[in-house]
mmCIF file of C-alpha atoms in Angstrom:
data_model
loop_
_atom_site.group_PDB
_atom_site.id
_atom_site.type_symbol
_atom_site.label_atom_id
_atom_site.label_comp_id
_atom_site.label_asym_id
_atom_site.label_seq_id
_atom_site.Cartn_x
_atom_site.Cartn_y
_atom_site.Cartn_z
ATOM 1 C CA UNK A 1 114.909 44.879 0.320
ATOM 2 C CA UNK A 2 115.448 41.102 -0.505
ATOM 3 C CA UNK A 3 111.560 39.204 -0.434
ATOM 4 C CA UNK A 4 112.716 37.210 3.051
ATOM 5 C CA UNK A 5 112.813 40.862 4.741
ATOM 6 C CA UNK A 6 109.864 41.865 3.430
ATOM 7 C CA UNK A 7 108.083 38.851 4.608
ATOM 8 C CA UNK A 8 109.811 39.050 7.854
ATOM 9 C CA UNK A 9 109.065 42.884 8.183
ATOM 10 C CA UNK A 10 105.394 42.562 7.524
ATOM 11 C CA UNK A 11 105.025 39.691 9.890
ATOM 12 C CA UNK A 12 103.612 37.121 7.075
ATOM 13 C CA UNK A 13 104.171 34.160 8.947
ATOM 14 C CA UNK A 14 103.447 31.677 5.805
ATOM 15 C CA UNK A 15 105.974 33.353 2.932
ATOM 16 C CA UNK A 16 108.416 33.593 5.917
ATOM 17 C CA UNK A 17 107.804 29.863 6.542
ATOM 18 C CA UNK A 18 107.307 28.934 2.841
ATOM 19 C CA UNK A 19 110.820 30.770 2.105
ATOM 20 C CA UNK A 20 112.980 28.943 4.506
ATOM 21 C CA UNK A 21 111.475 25.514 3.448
ATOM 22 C CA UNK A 22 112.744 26.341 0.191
ATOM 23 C CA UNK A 23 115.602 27.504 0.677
ATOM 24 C CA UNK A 24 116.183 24.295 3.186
ATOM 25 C CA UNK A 25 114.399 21.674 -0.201
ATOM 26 C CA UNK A 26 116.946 23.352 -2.409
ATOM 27 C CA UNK A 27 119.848 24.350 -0.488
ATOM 28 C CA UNK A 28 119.604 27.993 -1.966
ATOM 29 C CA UNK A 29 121.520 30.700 -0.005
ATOM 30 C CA UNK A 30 120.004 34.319 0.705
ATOM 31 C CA UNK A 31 122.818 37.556 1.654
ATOM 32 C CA UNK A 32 121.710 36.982 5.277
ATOM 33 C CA UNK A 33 124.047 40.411 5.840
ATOM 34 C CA UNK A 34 121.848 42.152 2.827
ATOM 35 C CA UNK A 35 120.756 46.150 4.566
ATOM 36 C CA UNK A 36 117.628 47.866 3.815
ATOM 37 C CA UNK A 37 118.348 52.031 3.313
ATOM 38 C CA UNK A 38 118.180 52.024 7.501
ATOM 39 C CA UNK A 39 121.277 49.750 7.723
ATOM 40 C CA UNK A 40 118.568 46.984 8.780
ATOM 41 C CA UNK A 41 119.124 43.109 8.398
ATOM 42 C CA UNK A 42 117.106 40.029 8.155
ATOM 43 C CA UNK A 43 118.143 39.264 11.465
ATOM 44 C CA UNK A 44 117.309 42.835 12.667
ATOM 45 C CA UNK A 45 113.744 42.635 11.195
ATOM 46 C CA UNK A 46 112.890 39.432 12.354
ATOM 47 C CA UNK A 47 114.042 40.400 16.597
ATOM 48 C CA UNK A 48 112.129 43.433 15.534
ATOM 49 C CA UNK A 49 108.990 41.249 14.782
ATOM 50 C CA UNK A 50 109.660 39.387 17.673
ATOM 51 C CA UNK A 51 109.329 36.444 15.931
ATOM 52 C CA UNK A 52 111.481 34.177 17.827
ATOM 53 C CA UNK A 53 111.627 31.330 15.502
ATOM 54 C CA UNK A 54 112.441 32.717 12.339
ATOM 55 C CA UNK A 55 115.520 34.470 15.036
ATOM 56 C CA UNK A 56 116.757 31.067 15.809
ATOM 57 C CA UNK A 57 116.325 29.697 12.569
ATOM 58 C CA UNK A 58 118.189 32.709 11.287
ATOM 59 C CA UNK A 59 121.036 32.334 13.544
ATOM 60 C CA UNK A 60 121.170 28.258 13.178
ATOM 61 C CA UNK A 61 120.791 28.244 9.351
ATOM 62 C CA UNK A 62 123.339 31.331 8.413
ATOM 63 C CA UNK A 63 126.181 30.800 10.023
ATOM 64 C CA UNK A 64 127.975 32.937 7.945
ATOM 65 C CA UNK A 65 126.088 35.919 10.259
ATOM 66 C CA UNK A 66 128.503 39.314 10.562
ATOM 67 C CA UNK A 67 127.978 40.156 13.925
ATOM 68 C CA UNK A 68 130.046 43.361 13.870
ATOM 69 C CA UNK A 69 127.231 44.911 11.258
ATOM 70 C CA UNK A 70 125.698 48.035 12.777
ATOM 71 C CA UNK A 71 122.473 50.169 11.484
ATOM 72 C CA UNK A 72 122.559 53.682 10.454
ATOM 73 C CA UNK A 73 122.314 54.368 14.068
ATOM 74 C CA UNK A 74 125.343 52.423 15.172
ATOM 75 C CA UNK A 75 122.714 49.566 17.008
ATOM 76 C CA UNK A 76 124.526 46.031 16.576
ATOM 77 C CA UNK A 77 122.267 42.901 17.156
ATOM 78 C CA UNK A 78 123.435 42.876 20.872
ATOM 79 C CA UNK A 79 121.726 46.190 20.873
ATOM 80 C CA UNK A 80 118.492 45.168 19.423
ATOM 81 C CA UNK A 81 118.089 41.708 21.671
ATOM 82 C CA UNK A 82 118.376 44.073 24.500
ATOM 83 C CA UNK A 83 116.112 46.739 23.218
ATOM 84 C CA UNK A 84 113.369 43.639 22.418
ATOM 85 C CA UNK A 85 113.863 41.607 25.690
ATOM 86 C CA UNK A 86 115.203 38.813 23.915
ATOM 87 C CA UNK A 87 116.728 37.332 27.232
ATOM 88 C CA UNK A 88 118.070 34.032 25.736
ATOM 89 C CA UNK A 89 119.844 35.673 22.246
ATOM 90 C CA UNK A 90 121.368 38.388 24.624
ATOM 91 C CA UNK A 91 123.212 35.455 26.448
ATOM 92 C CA UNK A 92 123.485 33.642 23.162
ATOM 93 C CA UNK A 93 125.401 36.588 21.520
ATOM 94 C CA UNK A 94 127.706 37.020 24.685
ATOM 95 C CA UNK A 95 128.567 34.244 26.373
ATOM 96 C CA UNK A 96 128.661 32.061 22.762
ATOM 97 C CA UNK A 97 129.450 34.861 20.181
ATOM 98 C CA UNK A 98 131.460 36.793 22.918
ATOM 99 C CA UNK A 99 129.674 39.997 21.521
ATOM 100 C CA UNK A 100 130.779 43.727 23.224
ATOM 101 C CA UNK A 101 128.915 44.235 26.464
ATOM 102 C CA UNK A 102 129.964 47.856 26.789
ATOM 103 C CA UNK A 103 128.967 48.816 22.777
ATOM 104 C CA UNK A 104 127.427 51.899 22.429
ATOM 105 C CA UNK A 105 125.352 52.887 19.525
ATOM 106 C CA UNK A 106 125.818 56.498 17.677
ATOM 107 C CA UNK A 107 124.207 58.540 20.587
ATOM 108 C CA UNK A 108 126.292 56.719 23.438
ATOM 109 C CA UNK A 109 123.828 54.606 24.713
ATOM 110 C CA UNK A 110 124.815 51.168 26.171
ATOM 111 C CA UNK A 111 123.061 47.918 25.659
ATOM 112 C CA UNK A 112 121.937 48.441 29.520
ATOM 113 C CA UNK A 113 120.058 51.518 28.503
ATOM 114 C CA UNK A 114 118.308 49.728 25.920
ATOM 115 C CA UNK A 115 117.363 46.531 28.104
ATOM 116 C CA UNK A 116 116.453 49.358 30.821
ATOM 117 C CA UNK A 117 114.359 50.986 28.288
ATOM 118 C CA UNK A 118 112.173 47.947 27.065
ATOM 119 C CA UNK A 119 111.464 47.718 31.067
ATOM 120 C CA UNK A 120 113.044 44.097 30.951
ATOM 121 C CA UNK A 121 115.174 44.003 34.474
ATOM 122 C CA UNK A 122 115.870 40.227 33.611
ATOM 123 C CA UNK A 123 118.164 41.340 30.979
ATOM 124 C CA UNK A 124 119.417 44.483 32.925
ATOM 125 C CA UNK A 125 120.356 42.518 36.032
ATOM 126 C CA UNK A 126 122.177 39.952 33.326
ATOM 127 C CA UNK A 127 124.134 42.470 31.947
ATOM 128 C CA UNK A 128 125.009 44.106 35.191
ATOM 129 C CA UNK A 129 125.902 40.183 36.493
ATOM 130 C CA UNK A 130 128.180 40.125 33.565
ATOM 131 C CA UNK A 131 130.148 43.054 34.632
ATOM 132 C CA UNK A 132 128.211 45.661 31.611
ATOM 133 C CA UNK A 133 130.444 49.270 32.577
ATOM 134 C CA UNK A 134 127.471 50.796 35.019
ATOM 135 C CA UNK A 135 129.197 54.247 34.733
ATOM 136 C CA UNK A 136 129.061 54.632 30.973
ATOM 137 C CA UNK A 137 126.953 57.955 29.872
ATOM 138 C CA UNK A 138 125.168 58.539 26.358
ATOM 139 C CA UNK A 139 125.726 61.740 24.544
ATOM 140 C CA UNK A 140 123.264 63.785 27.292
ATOM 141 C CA UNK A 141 125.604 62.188 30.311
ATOM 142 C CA UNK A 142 123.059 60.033 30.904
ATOM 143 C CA UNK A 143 123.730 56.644 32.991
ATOM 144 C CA UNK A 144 121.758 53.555 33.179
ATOM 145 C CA UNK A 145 120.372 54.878 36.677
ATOM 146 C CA UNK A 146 118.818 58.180 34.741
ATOM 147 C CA UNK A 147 117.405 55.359 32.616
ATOM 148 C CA UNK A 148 115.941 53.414 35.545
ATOM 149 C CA UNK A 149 114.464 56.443 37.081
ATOM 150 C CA UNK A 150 112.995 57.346 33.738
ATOM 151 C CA UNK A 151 111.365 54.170 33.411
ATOM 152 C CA UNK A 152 110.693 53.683 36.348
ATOM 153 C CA UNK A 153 112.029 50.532 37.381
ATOM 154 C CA UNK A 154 112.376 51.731 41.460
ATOM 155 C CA UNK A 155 113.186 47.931 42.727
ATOM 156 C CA UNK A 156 116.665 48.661 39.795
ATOM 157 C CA UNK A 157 117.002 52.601 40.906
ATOM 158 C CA UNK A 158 117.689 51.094 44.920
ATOM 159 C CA UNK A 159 119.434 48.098 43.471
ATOM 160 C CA UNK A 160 122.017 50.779 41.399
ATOM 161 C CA UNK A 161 122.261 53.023 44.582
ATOM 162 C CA UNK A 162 122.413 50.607 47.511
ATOM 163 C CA UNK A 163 124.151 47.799 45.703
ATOM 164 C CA UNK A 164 126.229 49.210 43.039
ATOM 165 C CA UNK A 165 126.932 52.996 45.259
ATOM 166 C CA UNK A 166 125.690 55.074 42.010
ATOM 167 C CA UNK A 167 125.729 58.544 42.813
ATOM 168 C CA UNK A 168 122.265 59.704 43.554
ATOM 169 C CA UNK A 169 124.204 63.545 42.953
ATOM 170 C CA UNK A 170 125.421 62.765 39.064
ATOM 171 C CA UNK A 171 124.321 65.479 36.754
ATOM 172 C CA UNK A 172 123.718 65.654 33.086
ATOM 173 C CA UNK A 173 124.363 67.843 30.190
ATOM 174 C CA UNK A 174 122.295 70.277 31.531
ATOM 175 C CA UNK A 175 123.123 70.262 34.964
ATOM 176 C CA UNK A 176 119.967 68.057 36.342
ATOM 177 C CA UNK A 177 120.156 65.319 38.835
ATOM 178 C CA UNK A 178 118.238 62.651 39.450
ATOM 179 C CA UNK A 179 115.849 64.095 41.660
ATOM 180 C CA UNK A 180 115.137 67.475 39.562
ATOM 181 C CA UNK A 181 113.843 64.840 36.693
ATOM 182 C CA UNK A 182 111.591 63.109 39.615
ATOM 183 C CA UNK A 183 109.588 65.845 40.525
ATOM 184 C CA UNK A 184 109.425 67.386 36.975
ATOM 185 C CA UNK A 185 107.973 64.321 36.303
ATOM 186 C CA UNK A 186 105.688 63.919 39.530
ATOM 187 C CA UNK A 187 107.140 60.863 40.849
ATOM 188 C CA UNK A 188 106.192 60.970 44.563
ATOM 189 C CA UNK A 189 107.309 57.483 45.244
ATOM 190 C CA UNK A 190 111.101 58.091 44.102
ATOM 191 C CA UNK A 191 110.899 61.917 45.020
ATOM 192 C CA UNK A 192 110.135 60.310 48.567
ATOM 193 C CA UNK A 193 113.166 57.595 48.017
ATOM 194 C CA UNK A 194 115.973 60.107 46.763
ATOM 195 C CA UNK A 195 115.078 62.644 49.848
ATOM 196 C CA UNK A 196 115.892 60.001 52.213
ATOM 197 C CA UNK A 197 119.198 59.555 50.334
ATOM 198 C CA UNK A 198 120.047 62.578 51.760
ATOM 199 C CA UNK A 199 120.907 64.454 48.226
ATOM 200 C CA UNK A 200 123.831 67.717 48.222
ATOM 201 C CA UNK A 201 120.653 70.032 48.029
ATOM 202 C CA UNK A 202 123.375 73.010 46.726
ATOM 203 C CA UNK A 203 123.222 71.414 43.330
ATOM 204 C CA UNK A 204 121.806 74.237 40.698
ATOM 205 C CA UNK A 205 121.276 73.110 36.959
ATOM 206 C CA UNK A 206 122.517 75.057 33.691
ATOM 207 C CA UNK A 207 119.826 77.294 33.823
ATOM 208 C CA UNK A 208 120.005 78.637 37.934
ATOM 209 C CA UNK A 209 117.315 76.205 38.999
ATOM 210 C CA UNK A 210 117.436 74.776 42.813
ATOM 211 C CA UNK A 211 115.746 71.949 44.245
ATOM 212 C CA UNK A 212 113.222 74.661 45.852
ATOM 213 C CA UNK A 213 112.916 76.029 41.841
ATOM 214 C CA UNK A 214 111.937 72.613 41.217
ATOM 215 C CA UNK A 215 109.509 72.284 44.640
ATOM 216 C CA UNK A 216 107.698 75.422 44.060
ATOM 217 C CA UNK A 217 106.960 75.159 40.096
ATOM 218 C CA UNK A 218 105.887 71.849 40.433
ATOM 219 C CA UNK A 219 103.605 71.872 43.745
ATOM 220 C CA UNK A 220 105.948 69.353 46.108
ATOM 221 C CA UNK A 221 105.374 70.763 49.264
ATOM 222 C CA UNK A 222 106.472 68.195 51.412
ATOM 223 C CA UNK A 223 109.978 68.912 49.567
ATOM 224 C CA UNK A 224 109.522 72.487 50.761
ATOM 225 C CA UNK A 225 108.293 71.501 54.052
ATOM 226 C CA UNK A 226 111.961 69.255 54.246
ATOM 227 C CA UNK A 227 114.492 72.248 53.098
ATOM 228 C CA UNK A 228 112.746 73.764 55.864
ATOM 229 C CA UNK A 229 112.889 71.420 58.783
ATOM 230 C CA UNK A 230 116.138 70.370 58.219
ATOM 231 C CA UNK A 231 117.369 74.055 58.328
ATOM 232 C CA UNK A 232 118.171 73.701 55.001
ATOM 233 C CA UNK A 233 116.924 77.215 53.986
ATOM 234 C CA UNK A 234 117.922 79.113 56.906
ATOM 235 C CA UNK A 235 121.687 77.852 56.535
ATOM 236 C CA UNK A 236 121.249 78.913 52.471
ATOM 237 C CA UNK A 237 119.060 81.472 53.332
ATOM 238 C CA UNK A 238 120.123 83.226 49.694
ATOM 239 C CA UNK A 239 117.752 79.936 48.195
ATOM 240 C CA UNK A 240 114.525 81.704 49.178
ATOM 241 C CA UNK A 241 115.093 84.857 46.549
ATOM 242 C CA UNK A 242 117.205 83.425 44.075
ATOM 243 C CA UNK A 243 117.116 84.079 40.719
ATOM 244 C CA UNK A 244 116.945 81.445 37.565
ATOM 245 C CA UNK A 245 118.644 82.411 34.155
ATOM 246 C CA UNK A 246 115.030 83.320 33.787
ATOM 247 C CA UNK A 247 115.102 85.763 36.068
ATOM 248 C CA UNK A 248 112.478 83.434 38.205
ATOM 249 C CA UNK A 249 112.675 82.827 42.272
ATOM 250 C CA UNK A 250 111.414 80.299 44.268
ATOM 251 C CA UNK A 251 108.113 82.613 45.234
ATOM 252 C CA UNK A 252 107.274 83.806 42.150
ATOM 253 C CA UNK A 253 107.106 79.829 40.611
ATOM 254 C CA UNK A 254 104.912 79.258 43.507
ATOM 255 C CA UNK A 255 102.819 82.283 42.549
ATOM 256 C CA UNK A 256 102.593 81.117 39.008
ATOM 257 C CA UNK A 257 101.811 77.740 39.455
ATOM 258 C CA UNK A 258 98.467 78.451 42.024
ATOM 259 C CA UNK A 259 100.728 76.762 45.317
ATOM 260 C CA UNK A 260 99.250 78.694 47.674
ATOM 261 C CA UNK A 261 100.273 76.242 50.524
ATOM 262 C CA UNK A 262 104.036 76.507 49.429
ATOM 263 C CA UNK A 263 103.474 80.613 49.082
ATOM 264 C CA UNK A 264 102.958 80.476 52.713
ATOM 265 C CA UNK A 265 105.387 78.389 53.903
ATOM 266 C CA UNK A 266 107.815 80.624 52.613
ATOM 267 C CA UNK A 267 106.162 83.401 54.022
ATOM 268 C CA UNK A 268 105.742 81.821 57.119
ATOM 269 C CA UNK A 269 108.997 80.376 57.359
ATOM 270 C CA UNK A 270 111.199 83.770 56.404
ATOM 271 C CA UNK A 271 108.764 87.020 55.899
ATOM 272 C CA UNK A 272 112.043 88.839 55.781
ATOM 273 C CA UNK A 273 113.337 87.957 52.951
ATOM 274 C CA UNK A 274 110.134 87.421 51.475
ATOM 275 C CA UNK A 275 109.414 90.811 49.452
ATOM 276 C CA UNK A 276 105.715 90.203 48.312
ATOM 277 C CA UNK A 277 106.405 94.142 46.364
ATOM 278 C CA UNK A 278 109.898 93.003 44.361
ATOM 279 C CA UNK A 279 109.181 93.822 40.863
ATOM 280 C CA UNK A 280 110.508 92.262 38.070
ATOM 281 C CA UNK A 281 112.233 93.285 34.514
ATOM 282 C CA UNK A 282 108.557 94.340 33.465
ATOM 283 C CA UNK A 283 108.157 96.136 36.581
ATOM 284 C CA UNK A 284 105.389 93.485 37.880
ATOM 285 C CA UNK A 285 105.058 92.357 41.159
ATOM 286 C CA UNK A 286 104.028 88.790 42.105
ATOM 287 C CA UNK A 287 100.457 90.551 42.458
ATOM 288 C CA UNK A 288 100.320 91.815 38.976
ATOM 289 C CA UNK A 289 101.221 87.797 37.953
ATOM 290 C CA UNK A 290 98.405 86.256 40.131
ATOM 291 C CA UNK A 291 95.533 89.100 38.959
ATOM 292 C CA UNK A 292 96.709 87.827 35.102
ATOM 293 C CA UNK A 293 96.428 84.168 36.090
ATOM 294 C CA UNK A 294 93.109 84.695 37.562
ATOM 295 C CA UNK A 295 94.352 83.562 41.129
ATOM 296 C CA UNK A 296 91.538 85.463 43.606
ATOM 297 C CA UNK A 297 92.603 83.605 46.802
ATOM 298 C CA UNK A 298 96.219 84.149 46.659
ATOM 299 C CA UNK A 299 95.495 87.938 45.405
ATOM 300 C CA UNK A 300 93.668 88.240 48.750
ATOM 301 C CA UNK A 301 95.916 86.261 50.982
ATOM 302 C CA UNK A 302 98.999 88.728 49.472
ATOM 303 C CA UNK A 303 97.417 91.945 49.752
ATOM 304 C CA UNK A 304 96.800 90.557 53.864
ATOM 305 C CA UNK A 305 100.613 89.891 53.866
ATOM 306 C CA UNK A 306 101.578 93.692 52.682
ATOM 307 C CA UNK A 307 101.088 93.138 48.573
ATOM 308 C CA UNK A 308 100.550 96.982 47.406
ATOM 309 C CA UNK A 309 97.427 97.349 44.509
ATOM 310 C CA UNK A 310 98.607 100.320 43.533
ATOM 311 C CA UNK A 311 102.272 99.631 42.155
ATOM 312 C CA UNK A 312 102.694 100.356 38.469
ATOM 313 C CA UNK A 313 104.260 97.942 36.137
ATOM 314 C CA UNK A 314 106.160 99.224 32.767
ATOM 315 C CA UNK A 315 102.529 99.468 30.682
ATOM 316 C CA UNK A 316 101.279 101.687 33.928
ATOM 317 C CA UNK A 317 99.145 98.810 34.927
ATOM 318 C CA UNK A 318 98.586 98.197 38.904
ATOM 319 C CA UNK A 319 97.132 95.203 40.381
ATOM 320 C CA UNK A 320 93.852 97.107 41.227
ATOM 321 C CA UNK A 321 93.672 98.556 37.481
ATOM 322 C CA UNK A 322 93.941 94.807 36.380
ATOM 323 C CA UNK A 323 91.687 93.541 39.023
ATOM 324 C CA UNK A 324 89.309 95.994 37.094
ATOM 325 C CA UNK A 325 90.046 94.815 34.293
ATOM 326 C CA UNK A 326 88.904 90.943 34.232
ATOM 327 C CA UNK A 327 86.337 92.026 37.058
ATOM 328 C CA UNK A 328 87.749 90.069 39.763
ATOM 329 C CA UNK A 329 84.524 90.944 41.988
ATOM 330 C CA UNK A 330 85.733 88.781 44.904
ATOM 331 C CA UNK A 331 89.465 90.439 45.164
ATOM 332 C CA UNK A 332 87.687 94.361 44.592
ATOM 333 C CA UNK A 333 85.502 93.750 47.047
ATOM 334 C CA UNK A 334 88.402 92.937 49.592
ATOM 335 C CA UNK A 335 90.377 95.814 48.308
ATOM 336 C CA UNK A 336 88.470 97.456 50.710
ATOM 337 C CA UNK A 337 90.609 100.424 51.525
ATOM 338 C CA UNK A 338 89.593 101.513 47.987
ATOM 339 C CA UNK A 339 85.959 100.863 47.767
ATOM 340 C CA UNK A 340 85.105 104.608 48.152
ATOM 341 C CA UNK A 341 86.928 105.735 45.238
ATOM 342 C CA UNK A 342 85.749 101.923 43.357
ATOM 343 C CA UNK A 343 83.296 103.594 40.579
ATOM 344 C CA UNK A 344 86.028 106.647 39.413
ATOM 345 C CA UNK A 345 88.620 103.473 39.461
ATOM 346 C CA UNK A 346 85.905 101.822 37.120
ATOM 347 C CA UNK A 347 85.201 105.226 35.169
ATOM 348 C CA UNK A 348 88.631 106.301 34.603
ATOM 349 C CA UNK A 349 89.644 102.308 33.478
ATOM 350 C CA UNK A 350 86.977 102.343 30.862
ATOM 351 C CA UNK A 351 88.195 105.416 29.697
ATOM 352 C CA UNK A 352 91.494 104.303 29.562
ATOM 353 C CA UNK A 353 90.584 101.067 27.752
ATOM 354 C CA UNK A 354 88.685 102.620 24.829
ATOM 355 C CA UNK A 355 91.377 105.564 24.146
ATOM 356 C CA UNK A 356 93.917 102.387 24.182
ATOM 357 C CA UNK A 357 91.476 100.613 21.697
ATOM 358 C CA UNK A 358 91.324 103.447 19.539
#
């Protein structure tokens, strides 16, 4: 590393300063293409620093600059204006330097990514002006509208979808769409927004996972609530029990995740195909699940809708004998079919507990 990209590096304003007056006084020349072990220039360093003097003195001074130099990571200087919101060197480099709007760096991603990514929709809406490829994917299948949802840049996500007609449906590597990251991520706002796109709510990911997976693990009941009015669930009425890769359904993520409000929607909405008893590889039933979570409200409200207490899993456990177990007062107490037999359930699961302990 030559002593100008240290100084520019470490942000030491006076060496940088003292170092081009030199080299100016005495008409010296520096390798302005000289990489660090990262494939990193002067130039690179200084948009890095943000230093926006020692960038235009860097690109006056030298103009023996080789644009077509890349980092280890394939990033050319187009790449790093973008990624720094350097609005005027982005033009600079393209309309002057006619550098590659549509580059991509080792991983795929496009210069709009980047500008996307440093939240600067000056420099996005420039490059889209300037006819950047809006359809080009990274290595993930990724577009620039994943990356405006990501960051979320919503007045960009409507410009890309009403504007440009992205599709709101695209998925990636793994089979997610647009809306499956939104409500992992909790976005009400642009959950809200892509609903009213009217999504294809058939798509599944990789992995089995539905748009009602999604709704149920991660509380969105007014998702739920939609699949529901719109008939969505009675015309795919297999969505309501079907399994992930994981062997999870709809129910039991709502189980698991304490959404006792979505539990009974789906309850409510198809009791039939609804079995509160179905037990899983580990012979568990969504009962056993909610006594190990510690959920007392929803053990109650599913023993009211038929849950059994008495339904073995593979270790012989029931939802009663775990009830016991982390003395769930509140749910025993409501088991009350079995409160006349309650102290020989208590006896016998001490018993049990210290000959397992032994």
């Amino acid at each position: 590393m030559t002593p100008l990209m240290c100084a520019i590096q470490n942000k030491i304003k006076d060496i940088v300063n003292y170092l081009r007056e030199k080299l100016d006084m005495l008409d010296m020349t520096v390798d302005i293409n000289s990489q660090n072990k990262d494939g990193e220039t002067p130039l690179i360093l200084a948009i890095q620093s943000g230093n926006k003097n020692t960038v235009k003195y860097l690109i006056e001074r030298k103009p023996d600059i080789n644009l077509s130099l890349t980092d280890y990571n394939e990033l050319t200087y187009l790449h790093y204006a973008c990624k720094y919101g350097l609005e005027d060197l982005v033009k600079y480099l393209i309309e002057e330097k006619s550098m590659d709007i549509n580059s991509q760096d080792k991983y795929g991603m496009a210069l709009l990514m980047y500008a996307i990514g440093s939240k600067n929709e000056n420099v996005a809406k420039y490059l889209i002006e300037r006819k950047s490829d809006i359809d080009i994917k990274d290595e993930n299948r990724w577009s620039c509208l994943h990356y405006a949802c990501k960051y979320r840049l919503e007045d960009l996500v409507k410009y890309l979808i009403e504007e440009k007609s992205m599709d709101i449906n695209s998925q990636d590597k793994y089979g997610m769409t647009l809306l499956m990251y939104v409500i992992q991520r909790k976005d009400q706002n642009m959950i809200k927004y892509l609903i009213e796109r009217k999504p294809d709510i058939d798509i599944i990911d990789n992995d089995g996972w539905s748009y009602l997976h999604y709704a149920c693990k991660y509380g969105f009941e007014d998702l739920v609530k939609y699949l529901i009015v719109n008939n969505i669930l009675k015309q795919n009425s297999s969505f309501i029990d079907a399994y992930t890769h994981q062997r999870f359904t709809p129910f039991r993520l709502a189980i698991d995740n304490n959404n006792e409000n979505i539990v009974k929607l789906l309850i409510n909405h198809d009791k039939n195909r609804i079995d509160v008893n179905l037990q899983d590889i580990d012979g568990c039933t969504p009962l056993h699940y909610v006594m190990m979570a510690g959920y007392e409200n929803m053990a109650i409200y599913l023993k009211n809708k038929g849950a059994k207490i008495n339904i073995k899993n593979r270790k012989g456990e029931t939802p009663l004998l775990l009830a016991l177990h982390y003395r769930y007062a509140k749910v025993i107490n409501n088991f009350m079919f079995y409160s006349f037999i309650n102290p020989f359930y208590i006896f016998f699961f001490e018993i049990r507990k210290k000959i397992i302990q032994k």
